[in-house]
Tab-separated table of C-alpha atoms in Angstrom:
chain	number	residue	atom	x	y	z
A	1	MET	CA	32.092	-2.281	15.534
A	2	GLU	CA	32.430	0.331	18.614
A	3	ALA	CA	29.276	0.555	20.675
A	4	ASN	CA	28.075	3.772	19.834
A	5	GLU	CA	28.382	3.258	15.991
A	6	LEU	CA	25.430	2.461	14.362
A	7	ILE	CA	25.971	2.335	10.511
A	8	VAL	CA	29.588	1.800	8.908
A	9	CYS	CA	30.243	1.779	5.593
A	10	ARG	CA	33.685	0.566	4.288
A	11	ASP	CA	34.740	1.188	0.781
A	12	VAL	CA	31.506	1.232	-0.445
A	13	SER	CA	30.475	1.129	-4.110
A	14	LEU	CA	26.605	2.166	-4.599
A	15	GLY	CA	24.680	2.000	-8.079
A	16	TYR	CA	22.388	0.085	-10.137
A	17	GLU	CA	22.747	-3.180	-12.341
A	18	GLY	CA	26.503	-2.738	-12.127
A	19	GLN	CA	26.686	0.844	-12.964
A	20	ALA	CA	28.240	2.480	-9.819
A	21	LEU	CA	26.794	5.881	-8.938
A	22	LEU	CA	28.799	6.450	-6.101
A	23	THR	CA	32.459	4.738	-5.712
A	24	HIS	CA	34.843	4.196	-2.236
A	25	LEU	CA	32.344	5.993	0.193
A	26	ASP	CA	33.874	5.593	3.676
A	27	LEU	CA	30.629	6.822	6.125
A	28	THR	CA	30.373	6.266	9.653
A	29	ILE	CA	27.484	7.160	11.569
A	30	HIS	CA	27.516	7.814	15.159
A	31	ALA	CA	24.828	7.288	18.079
A	32	GLY	CA	23.447	10.907	17.920
A	33	ASP	CA	24.768	12.372	14.832
A	34	TYR	CA	23.097	14.757	13.047
A	35	LEU	CA	24.428	14.355	9.217
A	36	CYS	CA	22.749	16.294	6.430
A	37	VAL	CA	23.244	14.641	2.869
A	38	VAL	CA	23.745	17.377	0.161
A	39	GLY	CA	24.275	17.020	-4.137
A	40	GLU	CA	23.185	17.986	-7.606
A	41	ASN	CA	19.878	15.652	-8.833
A	42	GLY	CA	21.298	12.541	-10.011
A	43	SER	CA	24.457	12.318	-7.977
A	44	GLY	CA	23.178	9.350	-5.695
A	45	LYS	CA	21.725	10.911	-2.703
A	46	SER	CA	18.968	8.818	-2.858
A	47	THR	CA	21.056	5.704	-3.808
A	48	LEU	CA	22.939	6.268	-0.397
A	49	MET	CA	19.578	6.679	1.326
A	50	ARG	CA	18.286	3.283	0.054
A	51	ALA	CA	22.000	1.548	0.850
A	52	LEU	CA	21.735	2.726	4.481
A	53	LEU	CA	18.213	1.555	4.894
A	54	GLY	CA	18.995	-1.922	3.633
A	55	LEU	CA	16.961	-1.966	0.574
A	56	LEU	CA	20.072	-1.746	-1.769
A	57	ALA	CA	22.878	-4.174	-1.624
A	58	PRO	CA	25.985	-2.519	-2.037
A	59	LEU	CA	28.245	-3.358	-5.435
A	60	SER	CA	31.371	-4.120	-3.625
A	61	GLY	CA	32.487	-2.810	0.008
A	62	GLU	CA	30.639	-3.537	3.160
A	63	ILE	CA	27.776	-1.721	5.225
A	64	ALA	CA	27.453	-2.960	8.871
A	65	ARG	CA	24.760	-2.615	10.866
A	66	ALA	CA	24.490	-2.085	14.563
A	67	GLY	CA	22.314	-5.443	15.971
A	68	GLU	CA	19.056	-3.406	16.524
A	69	LEU	CA	19.188	-1.559	13.264
A	70	LYS	CA	19.091	-5.101	11.448
A	71	ALA	CA	15.448	-6.122	12.432
A	72	GLY	CA	14.763	-2.832	10.651
A	73	ALA	CA	14.685	-0.116	13.576
A	74	ILE	CA	15.180	2.473	11.364
A	75	GLY	CA	12.827	5.479	11.450
A	76	TYR	CA	12.349	6.480	7.992
A	77	LEU	CA	10.384	9.240	6.432
A	78	PRO	CA	9.995	8.771	2.748
A	79	GLN	CA	8.834	11.488	0.382
A	80	GLN	CA	4.849	11.630	0.222
A	81	THR	CA	3.481	9.483	-2.448
A	82	ARG	CA	0.283	10.805	-4.942
A	83	ALA	CA	-1.735	7.909	-3.218
A	84	GLN	CA	-1.588	8.828	0.427
A	85	LYS	CA	-3.184	12.455	-0.987
A	86	ASP	CA	-6.662	10.978	-0.633
A	87	PHE	CA	-5.914	8.011	1.658
A	88	PRO	CA	-8.831	7.508	4.238
A	89	ALA	CA	-6.678	6.777	7.401
A	90	THR	CA	-6.872	8.431	10.902
A	91	VAL	CA	-3.688	10.198	12.060
A	92	SER	CA	-3.523	7.364	15.095
A	93	GLU	CA	-3.607	4.496	12.626
A	94	VAL	CA	-1.105	5.997	10.324
A	95	VAL	CA	0.895	6.148	13.692
A	96	LEU	CA	0.514	2.783	14.847
A	97	SER	CA	1.540	1.538	12.169
A	98	GLY	CA	5.122	2.459	12.737
A	99	CYS	CA	4.769	-0.428	15.640
A	100	LEU	CA	4.285	-3.117	12.944
A	101	ASN	CA	7.936	-3.870	12.747
A	102	ARG	CA	8.535	-5.133	16.624
A	103	LYS	CA	9.778	-9.032	16.610
A	104	GLY	CA	7.712	-11.840	16.369
A	105	LEU	CA	4.583	-12.915	15.201
A	106	HIS	CA	1.657	-10.789	16.273
A	107	PHE	CA	-1.261	-9.657	14.514
A	108	PHE	CA	-2.599	-6.998	16.876
A	109	TYR	CA	-1.245	-3.602	18.613
A	110	SER	CA	-0.416	-4.572	22.153
A	111	SER	CA	-1.480	-1.827	24.785
A	112	VAL	CA	2.458	-0.820	25.199
A	113	GLU	CA	2.645	-0.612	21.399
A	114	LYS	CA	-0.595	1.945	21.688
A	115	SER	CA	0.659	4.241	24.569
A	116	GLU	CA	3.764	4.410	22.748
A	117	ALA	CA	2.386	5.799	19.729
A	118	LEU	CA	0.468	8.351	21.893
A	119	MET	CA	3.122	9.388	23.827
A	120	ASN	CA	4.980	9.881	20.085
A	121	MET	CA	1.837	11.791	18.767
A	122	GLY	CA	2.225	13.910	22.024
A	123	LYS	CA	5.965	15.076	21.445
A	124	LEU	CA	5.225	16.423	18.204
A	125	GLY	CA	1.921	18.152	19.329
A	126	ILE	CA	-0.466	16.238	17.378
A	127	LEU	CA	-1.988	14.631	19.859
A	128	GLU	CA	-5.345	16.370	19.507
A	129	LEU	CA	-5.533	15.671	15.955
A	130	LYS	CA	-5.306	12.037	16.402
A	131	ASP	CA	-8.856	11.349	15.368
A	132	ARG	CA	-8.540	13.297	12.622
A	133	CYS	CA	-8.364	12.166	9.105
A	134	TYR	CA	-4.855	12.136	7.476
A	135	ARG	CA	-5.709	13.547	3.977
A	136	GLU	CA	-7.450	16.689	5.404
A	137	LEU	CA	-4.444	17.842	7.250
A	138	SER	CA	-1.949	20.348	6.203
A	139	GLY	CA	1.038	19.686	4.906
A	140	GLY	CA	3.397	20.430	8.016
A	141	GLN	CA	0.837	18.094	10.377
A	142	GLN	CA	1.365	15.427	7.747
A	143	GLN	CA	4.782	15.370	7.774
A	144	ARG	CA	4.849	15.295	11.921
A	145	VAL	CA	2.185	12.657	11.444
A	146	LEU	CA	5.012	10.909	9.700
A	147	LEU	CA	7.529	11.731	11.873
A	148	ALA	CA	5.551	10.330	14.732
A	149	ARG	CA	5.002	6.966	12.766
A	150	ALA	CA	8.712	6.840	12.365
A	151	LEU	CA	9.452	7.290	15.986
A	152	CYS	CA	7.598	4.697	16.768
A	153	ALA	CA	9.634	2.566	14.598
A	154	ALA	CA	13.117	3.657	16.021
A	155	ARG	CA	15.204	4.780	19.019
A	156	LYS	CA	18.107	5.536	17.948
A	157	LEU	CA	18.217	6.505	13.822
A	158	LEU	CA	16.054	8.723	11.810
A	159	ILE	CA	16.329	8.737	8.209
A	160	LEU	CA	14.799	11.518	6.071
A	161	ASP	CA	14.242	11.716	2.366
A	162	GLU	CA	13.478	15.375	1.431
A	163	PRO	CA	11.174	16.248	4.345
A	164	ILE	CA	10.525	19.663	3.292
A	165	THR	CA	9.288	19.107	-0.376
A	166	GLY	CA	5.685	20.846	-0.300
A	167	LEU	CA	6.236	22.353	3.098
A	168	ASP	CA	5.734	26.438	3.609
A	169	PRO	CA	8.689	28.011	4.940
A	170	ALA	CA	7.181	28.395	8.534
A	171	ALA	CA	6.316	24.707	8.512
A	172	ALA	CA	9.855	23.894	7.391
A	173	GLN	CA	11.350	25.856	9.953
A	174	ASP	CA	8.938	23.812	12.478
A	175	LEU	CA	10.125	20.641	11.357
A	176	TYR	CA	13.889	21.752	11.667
A	177	LYS	CA	13.205	22.893	15.173
A	178	THR	CA	11.698	19.526	15.897
A	179	LEU	CA	14.336	17.344	14.326
A	180	THR	CA	16.961	19.453	16.296
A	181	TYR	CA	14.794	18.877	19.373
A	182	LEU	CA	14.658	14.685	18.894
A	183	ASN	CA	18.727	14.859	18.125
A	184	GLU	CA	19.611	17.166	21.098
A	185	ARG	CA	17.167	16.191	23.812
A	186	GLU	CA	16.363	12.593	22.789
A	187	GLY	CA	19.546	11.772	21.410
A	188	MET	CA	18.338	10.668	18.359
A	189	ALA	CA	20.758	10.246	15.197
A	190	ILE	CA	19.450	11.780	12.318
A	191	VAL	CA	20.551	11.292	8.467
A	192	MET	CA	18.333	13.885	5.909
A	193	VAL	CA	18.960	14.084	2.294
A	194	THR	CA	17.676	18.117	1.439
A	195	HIS	CA	18.132	20.549	-1.347
A	196	ASP	CA	17.532	23.242	1.486
A	197	LEU	CA	20.957	23.696	2.517
A	198	LYS	CA	21.038	26.920	4.174
A	199	ALA	CA	17.993	26.202	6.837
A	200	ALA	CA	19.459	22.446	7.001
A	201	LEU	CA	23.094	23.912	7.988
A	202	GLN	CA	21.646	25.629	11.129
A	203	GLY	CA	20.952	22.036	12.711
A	204	ALA	CA	23.516	19.619	11.350
A	205	ARG	CA	26.562	19.077	12.793
A	206	THR	CA	28.439	17.034	9.748
A	207	VAL	CA	27.496	17.609	6.016
A	208	LEU	CA	28.149	14.789	3.118
A	209	HIS	CA	28.159	16.696	-0.109
A	210	ILE	CA	28.149	14.063	-3.090
A	211	GLY	CA	29.436	15.606	-6.092
A	212	ARG	CA	29.726	14.304	-9.307
A	213	ASN	CA	33.810	14.006	-8.882
A	214	SER	CA	34.289	14.431	-5.169
A	215	VAL	CA	32.919	13.505	-2.290
A	216	PHE	CA	33.385	16.163	0.945
A	217	HIS	CA	32.240	14.788	4.197
A	218	GLY	CA	32.911	17.322	7.041
A	219	THR	CA	31.401	19.719	10.079
A	220	ALA	CA	28.907	22.383	8.627
A	221	GLN	CA	31.516	25.257	9.467
A	222	GLU	CA	33.934	23.112	7.510
A	223	TYR	CA	31.683	22.718	4.623
A	224	LEU	CA	30.491	26.466	4.339
A	225	HIS	CA	34.437	27.202	3.561
A	226	SER	CA	35.238	24.301	1.225
A	227	PRO	CA	35.125	24.661	-2.397
A	228	GLU	CA	32.126	22.006	-3.019
A	229	GLY	CA	30.084	24.088	-0.265
A	230	ARG	CA	30.650	27.617	-1.436
A	231	ARG	CA	29.629	26.701	-5.307
A	232	PHE	CA	26.947	24.679	-3.971
A	233	GLY	CA	25.654	27.268	-1.513
A	234	LYS	CA	25.874	29.861	-4.166
A	235	GLU	CA	23.901	27.793	-6.746
A	236	ALA	CA	21.062	27.315	-4.078
A	237	GLN	CA	20.701	30.520	-2.878
A	238	GLY	CA	20.774	31.833	-6.689
B	1	MET	CA	-43.938	-12.187	-2.748
B	2	SER	CA	-42.298	-12.610	0.818
B	3	LEU	CA	-38.683	-12.782	1.351
B	4	VAL	CA	-39.495	-16.115	2.969
B	5	GLN	CA	-40.504	-17.150	-0.086
B	6	ILE	CA	-37.907	-16.135	-2.333
B	7	PHE	CA	-35.224	-17.665	-0.215
B	8	SER	CA	-37.470	-20.684	0.154
B	9	TYR	CA	-35.829	-21.988	-3.271
B	10	PRO	CA	-32.739	-23.922	-2.765
B	11	PHE	CA	-30.605	-22.401	-5.655
B	12	MET	CA	-31.743	-18.981	-4.395
B	13	GLN	CA	-30.335	-20.176	-0.817
B	14	ARG	CA	-27.300	-21.230	-2.584
B	15	ALA	CA	-26.891	-18.012	-4.480
B	16	LEU	CA	-27.529	-15.918	-1.215
B	17	ILE	CA	-24.767	-17.872	0.762
B	18	ALA	CA	-22.076	-18.184	-1.815
B	19	GLY	CA	-22.715	-14.065	-2.854
B	20	VAL	CA	-22.762	-12.855	0.473
B	21	LEU	CA	-19.341	-14.502	1.243
B	22	VAL	CA	-17.932	-13.574	-2.073
B	23	SER	CA	-19.225	-9.745	-2.096
B	24	LEU	CA	-17.745	-9.566	1.468
B	25	CYS	CA	-14.226	-10.863	0.628
B	26	CYS	CA	-14.543	-8.100	-2.566
B	27	ALA	CA	-15.100	-5.803	-0.465
B	28	LEU	CA	-12.471	-6.092	1.984
B	29	LEU	CA	-10.055	-6.983	-0.489
B	30	GLY	CA	-10.772	-3.999	-2.622
B	31	VAL	CA	-10.068	-1.052	-0.161
B	32	SER	CA	-6.335	-2.212	-0.411
B	33	LEU	CA	-6.393	-2.576	-4.250
B	34	VAL	CA	-8.603	0.773	-5.036
B	35	LEU	CA	-6.016	2.857	-2.849
B	36	LYS	CA	-2.974	0.715	-4.143
B	37	ARG	CA	-4.147	1.676	-7.743
B	38	TYR	CA	-4.431	-2.069	-8.594
B	39	SER	CA	-8.303	-1.800	-9.539
B	40	MET	CA	-7.483	-2.758	-12.567
B	41	ILE	CA	-5.846	-6.549	-11.488
B	42	GLY	CA	-9.263	-7.200	-10.755
B	43	ASP	CA	-10.424	-6.444	-14.268
B	44	GLY	CA	-7.461	-8.546	-15.488
B	45	LEU	CA	-7.987	-11.663	-13.537
B	46	SER	CA	-11.760	-11.771	-14.088
B	47	HIS	CA	-11.111	-12.080	-17.766
B	48	VAL	CA	-8.247	-14.352	-17.179
B	49	SER	CA	-11.097	-16.131	-15.334
B	50	PHE	CA	-13.401	-16.288	-17.939
B	51	GLY	CA	-11.044	-18.154	-20.111
B	52	ALA	CA	-9.585	-20.413	-17.928
B	53	LEU	CA	-13.399	-21.436	-17.260
B	54	ALA	CA	-14.178	-21.982	-21.124
B	55	VAL	CA	-10.638	-24.057	-21.199
B	56	ALA	CA	-11.976	-26.114	-18.210
B	57	VAL	CA	-15.001	-26.592	-19.392
B	58	ALA	CA	-13.536	-27.782	-22.896
B	59	LEU	CA	-11.342	-30.109	-21.377
B	60	GLY	CA	-13.872	-31.745	-19.091
B	61	PHE	CA	-12.500	-30.305	-16.046
B	62	THR	CA	-14.142	-29.117	-12.295
B	63	PRO	CA	-14.000	-25.470	-13.517
B	64	LEU	CA	-13.230	-23.887	-10.168
B	65	TYR	CA	-10.051	-26.621	-9.455
B	66	PHE	CA	-8.662	-25.620	-12.890
B	67	SER	CA	-9.327	-22.074	-12.979
B	68	ILE	CA	-8.247	-21.171	-9.474
B	69	PRO	CA	-4.629	-22.287	-10.353
B	70	VAL	CA	-4.566	-20.582	-13.540
B	71	VAL	CA	-5.848	-17.598	-12.308
B	72	ILE	CA	-3.245	-17.487	-9.348
B	73	LEU	CA	-0.548	-17.827	-11.391
B	74	ALA	CA	-1.850	-14.450	-13.589
B	75	ALA	CA	-1.836	-12.741	-10.120
B	76	PHE	CA	1.400	-13.282	-9.517
B	77	PHE	CA	2.578	-12.145	-13.251
B	78	LEU	CA	0.259	-9.134	-13.150
B	79	LEU	CA	1.851	-8.250	-9.730
B	80	ARG	CA	5.256	-8.576	-10.935
B	81	MET	CA	4.867	-6.064	-13.947
B	82	ALA	CA	2.731	-3.668	-11.587
B	83	SER	CA	6.378	-3.540	-9.508
B	84	HIS	CA	8.393	-3.812	-12.683
B	85	PRO	CA	9.660	-0.152	-13.822
B	86	ARG	CA	10.179	-1.178	-17.521
B	87	TRP	CA	6.764	-2.672	-17.934
B	88	ASN	CA	3.679	-0.637	-18.888
B	89	ASN	CA	1.463	-1.864	-16.230
B	90	ASP	CA	-1.921	-0.845	-17.397
B	91	ALA	CA	-1.135	-1.983	-20.969
B	92	ALA	CA	-0.043	-5.142	-20.059
B	93	ILE	CA	-3.378	-6.020	-18.200
B	94	ALA	CA	-5.461	-4.842	-21.222
B	95	VAL	CA	-3.111	-7.111	-23.163
B	96	MET	CA	-3.766	-9.838	-20.756
B	97	SER	CA	-7.213	-9.417	-20.276
B	98	ALA	CA	-8.293	-8.939	-24.358
B	99	SER	CA	-5.988	-12.296	-24.810
B	100	ALA	CA	-7.652	-14.135	-22.040
B	101	LEU	CA	-11.111	-13.385	-23.635
B	102	ALA	CA	-10.112	-13.881	-26.939
B	103	ILE	CA	-8.678	-17.527	-25.926
B	104	GLY	CA	-11.640	-18.168	-24.145
B	105	ILE	CA	-14.013	-17.633	-26.908
B	106	LEU	CA	-12.239	-19.352	-29.331
B	107	VAL	CA	-12.310	-22.581	-27.230
B	108	ILE	CA	-16.192	-21.896	-26.365
B	109	SER	CA	-17.102	-21.613	-30.394
B	110	LEU	CA	-14.930	-24.570	-31.192
B	111	THR	CA	-16.470	-26.925	-28.934
B	112	THR	CA	-19.668	-26.323	-27.562
B	113	GLY	CA	-20.083	-23.389	-29.464
B	114	MET	CA	-21.580	-19.922	-28.443
B	115	THR	CA	-24.376	-21.107	-26.891
B	116	THR	CA	-26.001	-19.698	-23.384
B	117	ASP	CA	-22.900	-20.839	-21.745
B	118	VAL	CA	-20.661	-18.065	-22.924
B	119	ASP	CA	-23.600	-15.851	-21.934
B	120	ASN	CA	-23.952	-17.295	-18.412
B	121	TYR	CA	-19.828	-16.252	-18.025
B	122	MET	CA	-20.039	-13.185	-19.233
B	123	PHE	CA	-22.667	-11.923	-17.561
B	124	GLY	CA	-23.566	-14.196	-14.609
B	125	SER	CA	-26.148	-16.856	-13.828
B	126	VAL	CA	-28.015	-17.254	-10.326
B	127	LEU	CA	-28.062	-20.869	-11.631
B	128	ALA	CA	-24.623	-21.428	-11.901
B	129	MET	CA	-23.647	-22.291	-8.223
B	130	THR	CA	-23.668	-26.366	-7.319
B	131	ALA	CA	-24.334	-27.589	-4.182
B	132	SER	CA	-20.401	-28.446	-4.334
B	133	ASP	CA	-19.614	-24.873	-5.840
B	134	VAL	CA	-21.325	-23.434	-2.575
B	135	ILE	CA	-19.373	-25.748	-0.092
B	136	LEU	CA	-15.937	-24.733	-1.796
B	137	SER	CA	-16.919	-20.833	-1.820
B	138	VAL	CA	-17.813	-21.011	1.884
B	139	PHE	CA	-14.553	-22.670	2.855
B	140	LEU	CA	-12.300	-20.363	0.667
B	141	SER	CA	-14.373	-17.553	1.516
B	142	VAL	CA	-13.909	-17.794	4.979
B	143	ALA	CA	-10.183	-18.400	4.744
B	144	VAL	CA	-9.739	-15.088	2.769
B	145	LEU	CA	-11.407	-13.356	5.636
B	146	ILE	CA	-9.454	-14.911	8.376
B	147	LEU	CA	-6.653	-14.023	6.861
B	148	PHE	CA	-7.608	-10.765	6.290
B	149	VAL	CA	-8.441	-9.962	9.654
B	150	LEU	CA	-5.111	-11.341	10.748
B	151	PHE	CA	-3.291	-9.416	8.156
B	152	TYR	CA	-5.352	-6.163	8.537
B	153	HIS	CA	-2.603	-4.296	10.123
B	154	LYS	CA	-0.077	-5.343	7.650
B	155	LEU	CA	-1.973	-4.736	4.651
B	156	PHE	CA	-2.583	-1.161	5.897
B	157	ALA	CA	0.633	-0.404	6.255
B	158	VAL	CA	1.618	-2.031	2.934
B	159	THR	CA	-1.028	-0.093	1.488
B	160	PHE	CA	-0.148	3.459	2.972
B	161	ASP	CA	3.353	3.163	2.378
B	162	GLU	CA	5.179	0.612	0.948
B	163	SER	CA	8.820	2.481	1.027
B	164	PHE	CA	8.155	2.859	4.736
B	165	SER	CA	7.452	-0.868	5.498
B	166	ARG	CA	10.074	-1.935	3.519
B	167	ALA	CA	12.674	0.072	5.062
B	168	THR	CA	11.317	-1.081	8.532
B	169	GLY	CA	11.623	-4.594	8.064
B	170	LEU	CA	8.134	-5.596	7.025
B	171	ARG	CA	8.015	-8.543	4.308
B	172	VAL	CA	6.382	-6.228	1.536
B	173	GLU	CA	6.384	-8.594	-1.274
B	174	LEU	CA	4.867	-11.292	0.921
B	175	TYR	CA	1.959	-8.914	1.799
B	176	ASN	CA	1.581	-7.655	-1.920
B	177	THR	CA	1.391	-11.817	-2.977
B	178	LEU	CA	-1.051	-12.481	-0.347
B	179	LEU	CA	-3.313	-9.979	-1.509
B	180	SER	CA	-3.060	-11.132	-5.005
B	181	VAL	CA	-3.877	-14.678	-4.134
B	182	LEU	CA	-6.756	-13.485	-2.278
B	183	THR	CA	-7.904	-11.492	-5.170
B	184	ALA	CA	-7.534	-14.354	-7.588
B	185	LEU	CA	-9.587	-16.898	-5.143
B	186	THR	CA	-12.070	-14.019	-4.621
B	187	ILE	CA	-12.536	-13.289	-8.310
B	188	VAL	CA	-12.874	-17.110	-9.300
B	189	LEU	CA	-15.360	-17.974	-6.820
B	190	GLY	CA	-17.711	-14.683	-7.622
B	191	MET	CA	-17.074	-14.540	-11.258
B	192	ARG	CA	-19.866	-17.488	-12.178
B	193	MET	CA	-22.585	-15.570	-10.833
B	194	MET	CA	-21.437	-12.020	-11.041
B	195	GLY	CA	-20.067	-12.875	-14.724
B	196	ALA	CA	-16.619	-12.423	-16.087
B	197	MET	CA	-17.529	-8.749	-17.317
B	198	LEU	CA	-19.298	-7.345	-14.070
B	199	ILE	CA	-17.295	-8.939	-11.034
B	200	SER	CA	-14.135	-6.419	-10.838
B	201	SER	CA	-17.135	-3.588	-9.840
B	202	LEU	CA	-18.045	-5.833	-6.718
B	203	ILE	CA	-14.276	-5.088	-5.838
B	204	ILE	CA	-14.280	-1.397	-6.668
B	205	PHE	CA	-17.657	0.089	-5.873
B	206	PRO	CA	-18.106	-0.620	-2.439
B	207	ALA	CA	-14.555	0.966	-1.572
B	208	LEU	CA	-15.129	4.335	-3.912
B	209	THR	CA	-18.769	4.457	-2.137
B	210	ALA	CA	-16.968	3.749	1.845
B	211	MET	CA	-14.023	6.257	0.847
B	212	ARG	CA	-16.746	9.326	-0.099
B	213	LEU	CA	-18.550	8.646	3.619
B	214	PHE	CA	-15.301	7.373	5.922
B	215	ARG	CA	-12.448	9.010	7.231
B	216	SER	CA	-10.253	6.450	8.748
B	217	PHE	CA	-9.343	3.097	7.087
B	218	ARG	CA	-11.361	0.893	9.360
B	219	GLY	CA	-14.591	3.097	8.832
B	220	VAL	CA	-13.993	2.612	5.094
B	221	VAL	CA	-13.193	-1.472	5.672
B	222	VAL	CA	-16.457	-1.780	7.890
B	223	CYS	CA	-18.618	0.365	5.775
B	224	ALA	CA	-17.390	-1.290	2.411
B	225	GLY	CA	-18.080	-4.723	3.899
B	226	LEU	CA	-21.527	-3.480	4.840
B	227	SER	CA	-22.667	-2.050	1.427
B	228	ALA	CA	-21.077	-4.325	-0.596
B	229	VAL	CA	-23.294	-7.515	1.420
B	230	GLY	CA	-26.352	-4.984	1.381
B	231	CYS	CA	-26.005	-4.050	-2.386
B	232	PHE	CA	-25.645	-8.224	-3.182
B	233	ILE	CA	-28.819	-8.900	-1.195
B	234	VAL	CA	-30.938	-6.363	-2.626
B	235	GLY	CA	-29.531	-7.083	-6.029
B	236	LEU	CA	-30.270	-10.734	-5.803
B	237	MET	CA	-33.929	-10.069	-5.094
B	238	ILE	CA	-34.393	-7.586	-7.782
B	239	SER	CA	-33.201	-10.309	-9.877
B	240	PHE	CA	-35.076	-12.757	-8.636
B	241	VAL	CA	-38.716	-10.469	-8.804
B	242	PHE	CA	-37.709	-8.804	-12.620
B	243	SER	CA	-35.933	-12.137	-13.922
B	244	THR	CA	-32.908	-9.899	-14.716
B	245	PRO	CA	-29.316	-11.290	-15.068
B	246	VAL	CA	-28.095	-11.169	-11.119
B	247	GLY	CA	-24.630	-9.758	-11.620
B	248	ALA	CA	-26.085	-6.751	-13.773
B	249	SER	CA	-28.663	-6.226	-11.115
B	250	VAL	CA	-26.209	-5.874	-8.480
B	251	VAL	CA	-23.857	-3.708	-10.081
B	252	VAL	CA	-26.763	-1.016	-10.478
B	253	VAL	CA	-27.749	-1.353	-6.745
B	254	ASP	CA	-23.899	-0.560	-6.042
B	255	LEU	CA	-24.108	2.133	-8.495
B	256	ALA	CA	-26.862	3.604	-6.846
B	257	VAL	CA	-25.459	3.524	-3.153
B	258	PHE	CA	-22.248	5.142	-4.756
B	259	LEU	CA	-24.261	7.937	-6.353
B	260	VAL	CA	-26.155	8.326	-2.886
B	261	SER	CA	-22.617	8.424	-1.282
B	262	CYS	CA	-20.990	11.106	-3.624
B	263	LEU	CA	-24.200	13.493	-3.093
B	264	ILE	CA	-23.803	12.697	1.050
B	265	SER	CA	-19.994	13.511	0.253
B	266	ALA	CA	-20.531	16.572	-1.311
B	267	LEU	CA	-23.482	17.898	0.648
B	268	ARG	CA	-21.035	17.474	3.529
B	269	HIS	CA	-18.535	19.440	1.777
B	270	ARG	CA	-20.588	22.588	1.110
């Protein structure tokens, strides 16, 4: 692997119980990338995401990860679960739990971790919410809390799974702005699965479209002029 | 009758020591179990524990030494099913509860007959704890408490968000297993005093009460622990004074405290 490569997939096939959903995929994620993954439901977007996170082994091919990602230093923003809606926890408890993947057997948070959590809350503008209860926040605020937690876990790569589900348009815009900020100013590589094509393309530099029969991978501009992009764009708007 | 008098009886001292520790363990583990939607696992395990106890007595084994491994095995099994996509989890627990109960009752009626033993296993007895049971209970509950405190943050992370924890390299299966083994131990220890039918409420009530009142995970855990211990002591005294079964008395006190907490939370949100 070269120095600026974070994840390299070579001729990867993915699927469950021997049934391949995605075949012969080549994909390299570099430091500082902003990749948007789109495609119809059931095309294998979430499967790809699980494989990138290391939760699913490829059926064939190879997924190589940079050294620091192997220990789990990937910031992940999963879809929210039902149980979280009434979970009693303060914002700082949730954000701090992102620090648990640090190396070594330790049982309590160090002061370095605590100040890092505070810093990440500051970055996302939720510092004044730190003692508030997570379940009483708005959807957009909850998403920021989970993003701050993801930042505690990772410095190089964030993976987001349908991050704007359940957000109103203003909160979604906000989230995209934050992601652009993290990508441009902090050099954080971002991989995002989304349905929201139009808004996502404002920030993303490259697009991976997973179709039933074809896979498109290129820049956002190229994508808008490709057959997949035009068709999917129309569907998404119509 | 004064407190000193009530607790001057050795059997009451034993019940107090074992009961306080078991209630505390139940409450702490209960917060995670309730939030993970695993409340019914506690119920299933208590029925398995009843069956195991009946078999142990029939075969002449020391009850705790036999039921602890059996219930831990059952806990592993239930957890596997909880995470298995093709199993209908709550149906599986119901099947397991009923089967264990039925086997237990059959074994008892074929051996000793349906005597007060059955009654004691089902609804608990304050006299059930022998001195050696208390020593084992103290030892195991302290182990449960230490493990809970050491792994508190990790249990929080796994309870709050399994997918994130897994993606960031936390060994989720390990902590889920830890949780179920600790739960199994606690249920076996508490069952004979509280009764197979009622021990699971010791897991569920304090967590529900605390969740009505507190907004942080730490607050909920501490409040659940305190309310469980408080309710147990009050329930034990009620049971002594009015000669009622200890398990039922404790649960009724828990229920009363839960209702009060609902009221407080409703008033607060008005």
